[in-house]
mmCIF file of C-alpha atoms in Angstrom:
data_model
loop_
_atom_site.group_PDB
_atom_site.id
_atom_site.type_symbol
_atom_site.label_atom_id
_atom_site.label_comp_id
_atom_site.label_asym_id
_atom_site.label_seq_id
_atom_site.Cartn_x
_atom_site.Cartn_y
_atom_site.Cartn_z
ATOM 1 C CA MET A 857 41.632 -99.084 -29.678
ATOM 2 C CA LYS A 858 40.526 -95.685 -31.144
ATOM 3 C CA LEU A 859 40.178 -96.054 -34.825
ATOM 4 C CA MET A 860 41.206 -93.577 -37.041
ATOM 5 C CA ARG A 861 38.359 -91.831 -38.880
ATOM 6 C CA VAL A 862 39.619 -91.061 -42.436
ATOM 7 C CA GLY A 863 38.208 -89.026 -45.017
ATOM 8 C CA PHE A 864 38.769 -88.759 -48.981
ATOM 9 C CA VAL A 865 38.477 -85.478 -51.186
ATOM 10 C CA GLY A 866 38.164 -86.138 -54.670
ATOM 11 C CA CYS A 867 36.649 -89.842 -55.955
ATOM 12 C CA GLY A 868 38.961 -89.920 -59.244
ATOM 13 C CA ALA A 869 40.821 -92.893 -60.334
ATOM 14 C CA ILE A 870 43.541 -92.950 -57.755
ATOM 15 C CA THR A 871 41.097 -93.196 -55.218
ATOM 16 C CA ALA A 872 39.081 -95.664 -56.467
ATOM 17 C CA GLN A 873 41.570 -97.893 -58.055
ATOM 18 C CA TRP A 874 44.566 -97.234 -55.088
ATOM 19 C CA HIS A 875 43.614 -95.687 -52.395
ATOM 20 C CA LEU A 876 40.217 -96.854 -51.396
ATOM 21 C CA PRO A 877 41.110 -100.759 -51.831
ATOM 22 C CA SER A 878 44.362 -100.396 -50.157
ATOM 23 C CA ILE A 879 43.384 -98.731 -46.917
ATOM 24 C CA ARG A 880 40.287 -101.254 -46.858
ATOM 25 C CA GLY A 881 41.770 -104.050 -44.659
ATOM 26 C CA THR A 882 43.941 -101.317 -42.448
ATOM 27 C CA PRO A 883 43.548 -102.464 -38.879
ATOM 28 C CA GLY A 884 42.360 -99.201 -36.655
ATOM 29 C CA VAL A 885 41.224 -97.226 -39.389
ATOM 30 C CA GLU A 886 37.311 -96.403 -39.988
ATOM 31 C CA PHE A 887 36.223 -94.847 -43.482
ATOM 32 C CA THR A 888 34.296 -92.300 -42.540
ATOM 33 C CA ALA A 889 33.542 -90.164 -45.454
ATOM 34 C CA VAL A 890 34.182 -89.335 -49.196
ATOM 35 C CA SER A 891 33.613 -85.976 -51.116
ATOM 36 C CA ASP A 892 33.656 -85.107 -54.653
ATOM 37 C CA LEU A 893 32.011 -82.145 -56.909
ATOM 38 C CA ASP A 894 30.007 -85.218 -58.392
ATOM 39 C CA LEU A 895 27.852 -86.257 -55.606
ATOM 40 C CA GLU A 896 26.409 -89.228 -57.128
ATOM 41 C CA HIS A 897 29.827 -90.410 -57.965
ATOM 42 C CA ALA A 898 30.764 -89.670 -54.061
ATOM 43 C CA ARG A 899 27.441 -92.166 -53.275
ATOM 44 C CA THR A 900 28.906 -94.688 -55.563
ATOM 45 C CA MET A 901 32.166 -94.819 -53.883
ATOM 46 C CA ALA A 902 30.940 -94.548 -50.661
ATOM 47 C CA ARG A 903 28.315 -97.767 -51.213
ATOM 48 C CA LYS A 904 31.449 -99.650 -53.014
ATOM 49 C CA PHE A 905 33.598 -99.097 -50.378
ATOM 50 C CA GLY A 906 31.150 -99.301 -47.174
ATOM 51 C CA VAL A 907 31.962 -95.986 -46.277
ATOM 52 C CA ALA A 908 29.635 -94.093 -44.189
ATOM 53 C CA HIS A 909 29.173 -90.508 -45.613
ATOM 54 C CA ALA A 910 29.159 -89.169 -49.008
ATOM 55 C CA TYR A 911 29.535 -85.032 -49.285
ATOM 56 C CA ARG A 912 29.629 -82.560 -52.558
ATOM 57 C CA ASP A 913 31.631 -80.258 -50.413
ATOM 58 C CA HIS A 914 34.699 -81.774 -48.325
ATOM 59 C CA ARG A 915 34.142 -78.769 -45.539
ATOM 60 C CA ASP A 916 31.385 -81.262 -43.976
ATOM 61 C CA MET A 917 33.519 -83.503 -43.047
ATOM 62 C CA LEU A 918 35.538 -81.167 -40.847
ATOM 63 C CA GLY A 919 35.088 -82.426 -37.510
ATOM 64 C CA LYS A 920 34.117 -85.778 -38.641
ATOM 65 C CA VAL A 921 37.508 -87.223 -39.388
ATOM 66 C CA ASP A 922 41.093 -87.340 -38.072
ATOM 67 C CA CYS A 923 42.727 -87.738 -41.534
ATOM 68 C CA VAL A 924 41.936 -86.769 -44.929
ATOM 69 C CA VAL A 925 43.339 -88.065 -48.384
ATOM 70 C CA ARG A 926 43.673 -85.335 -50.896
ATOM 71 C CA ALA A 927 43.260 -86.858 -54.495
ATOM 72 C CA ALA A 928 41.942 -83.850 -56.317
ATOM 73 C CA PRO A 929 43.072 -81.304 -59.070
ATOM 74 C CA THR A 930 46.545 -80.160 -57.778
ATOM 75 C CA ALA A 931 45.654 -76.391 -57.865
ATOM 76 C CA THR A 932 43.073 -77.054 -55.417
ATOM 77 C CA HIS A 933 45.561 -78.919 -52.870
ATOM 78 C CA ALA A 934 46.484 -75.859 -50.899
ATOM 79 C CA GLY A 935 43.320 -74.170 -50.187
ATOM 80 C CA ILE A 936 41.543 -77.533 -49.067
ATOM 81 C CA ALA A 937 44.540 -78.959 -47.409
ATOM 82 C CA GLY A 938 44.972 -76.064 -45.739
ATOM 83 C CA GLU A 939 41.263 -75.708 -44.077
ATOM 84 C CA PHE A 940 42.020 -78.897 -42.841
ATOM 85 C CA LEU A 941 45.539 -78.701 -41.195
ATOM 86 C CA SER A 942 44.205 -75.610 -39.603
ATOM 87 C CA GLN A 943 41.497 -77.997 -38.022
ATOM 88 C CA GLY A 944 44.419 -80.025 -36.685
ATOM 89 C CA VAL A 945 43.336 -82.626 -39.267
ATOM 90 C CA HIS A 946 45.943 -84.803 -41.341
ATOM 91 C CA VAL A 947 46.557 -84.557 -44.798
ATOM 92 C CA LEU A 948 47.952 -87.022 -47.432
ATOM 93 C CA CYS A 949 48.443 -85.415 -50.117
ATOM 94 C CA GLU A 950 48.791 -87.043 -53.945
ATOM 95 C CA LYS A 951 51.782 -85.402 -55.760
ATOM 96 C CA PRO A 952 52.433 -83.269 -56.490
ATOM 97 C CA VAL A 953 51.742 -81.753 -53.085
ATOM 98 C CA ALA A 954 51.448 -78.113 -54.065
ATOM 99 C CA THR A 955 52.186 -76.168 -57.407
ATOM 100 C CA SER A 956 54.728 -73.696 -55.741
ATOM 101 C CA ARG A 957 56.844 -73.403 -52.609
ATOM 102 C CA ALA A 958 54.765 -70.557 -51.499
ATOM 103 C CA GLU A 959 51.539 -72.881 -51.409
ATOM 104 C CA LEU A 960 53.734 -75.277 -49.438
ATOM 105 C CA ASP A 961 54.842 -72.819 -47.197
ATOM 106 C CA ARG A 962 51.292 -71.892 -46.788
ATOM 107 C CA MET A 963 49.842 -75.475 -46.244
ATOM 108 C CA LEU A 964 52.860 -76.284 -43.474
ATOM 109 C CA ALA A 965 52.048 -72.867 -41.971
ATOM 110 C CA SER A 966 48.082 -74.312 -41.474
ATOM 111 C CA ALA A 967 49.218 -76.976 -39.390
ATOM 112 C CA ARG A 968 48.139 -76.845 -35.769
ATOM 113 C CA SER A 969 47.560 -78.726 -33.028
ATOM 114 C CA GLY A 970 50.302 -81.595 -34.105
ATOM 115 C CA ALA A 971 48.667 -81.744 -37.826
ATOM 116 C CA ARG A 972 50.755 -83.541 -40.156
ATOM 117 C CA LEU A 973 50.961 -83.295 -44.466
ATOM 118 C CA MET A 974 52.268 -86.065 -46.150
ATOM 119 C CA GLY A 975 53.048 -86.242 -49.902
ATOM 120 C CA ALA A 976 52.079 -89.416 -51.099
ATOM 121 C CA HIS A 977 55.248 -90.664 -52.733
ATOM 122 C CA CYS A 978 54.267 -94.521 -51.709
ATOM 123 C CA MET A 979 57.178 -95.471 -54.683
ATOM 124 C CA ARG A 980 59.655 -94.788 -51.534
ATOM 125 C CA PHE A 981 58.249 -97.368 -49.808
ATOM 126 C CA MET A 982 58.112 -100.083 -52.037
ATOM 127 C CA PRO A 983 60.910 -103.196 -51.058
ATOM 128 C CA ASN A 984 62.785 -102.630 -54.065
ATOM 129 C CA MET A 985 63.126 -99.050 -53.658
ATOM 130 C CA ALA A 986 64.541 -99.945 -49.942
ATOM 131 C CA MET A 987 67.333 -102.025 -51.319
ATOM 132 C CA LEU A 988 68.537 -99.961 -53.606
ATOM 133 C CA ARG A 989 68.779 -97.279 -51.123
ATOM 134 C CA ARG A 990 70.891 -99.742 -48.954
ATOM 135 C CA VAL A 991 72.990 -100.567 -52.042
ATOM 136 C CA VAL A 992 73.471 -97.013 -52.806
ATOM 137 C CA ALA A 993 74.048 -96.427 -48.891
ATOM 138 C CA ARG A 994 76.829 -98.897 -48.985
ATOM 139 C CA GLY A 995 78.711 -97.319 -52.040
ATOM 140 C CA TRP A 996 78.153 -100.950 -53.939
ATOM 141 C CA LEU A 997 77.902 -99.016 -57.143
ATOM 142 C CA GLY A 998 80.661 -96.629 -56.589
ATOM 143 C CA PRO A 999 79.578 -92.984 -56.815
ATOM 144 C CA VAL A 1000 76.195 -92.571 -57.729
ATOM 145 C CA PRO A 1001 75.449 -88.502 -58.688
ATOM 146 C CA SER A 1002 71.728 -88.905 -59.437
ATOM 147 C CA ILE A 1003 68.948 -91.169 -59.820
ATOM 148 C CA THR A 1004 66.157 -90.566 -62.163
ATOM 149 C CA GLY A 1005 63.051 -92.664 -62.841
ATOM 150 C CA GLY A 1006 59.907 -92.558 -65.202
#
């Protein structure tokens, strides 16, 4: 089985507390690289989670990863995700994925060679959310015009 080489752009709290620990034991995944504007912090994260390479510039990962997890400030999502998508690299982007519809359209237009863009809306995969979806779909609650959550 070919390993999926994964890189992380941005080594803030969400990456350190959730992404790196949760993906660590995933079969078929190889942590290839992390990048952060604070290179020393990137190196610390790389050592802590057994990632082979740490970079200051995310572009140093191009050609070395099959997928990146984007967890940096929202204003940078469109530009960085577009760079990876245009090179055929899949992107999982923390929410909000973009600051405008125009940015999202640019990101999607950048995708080539089957590269995929996905928003990290992890709550939708939780068992209780799947159960709620089934309950609503089966009409057990009657008409449900909207659902909000905090």
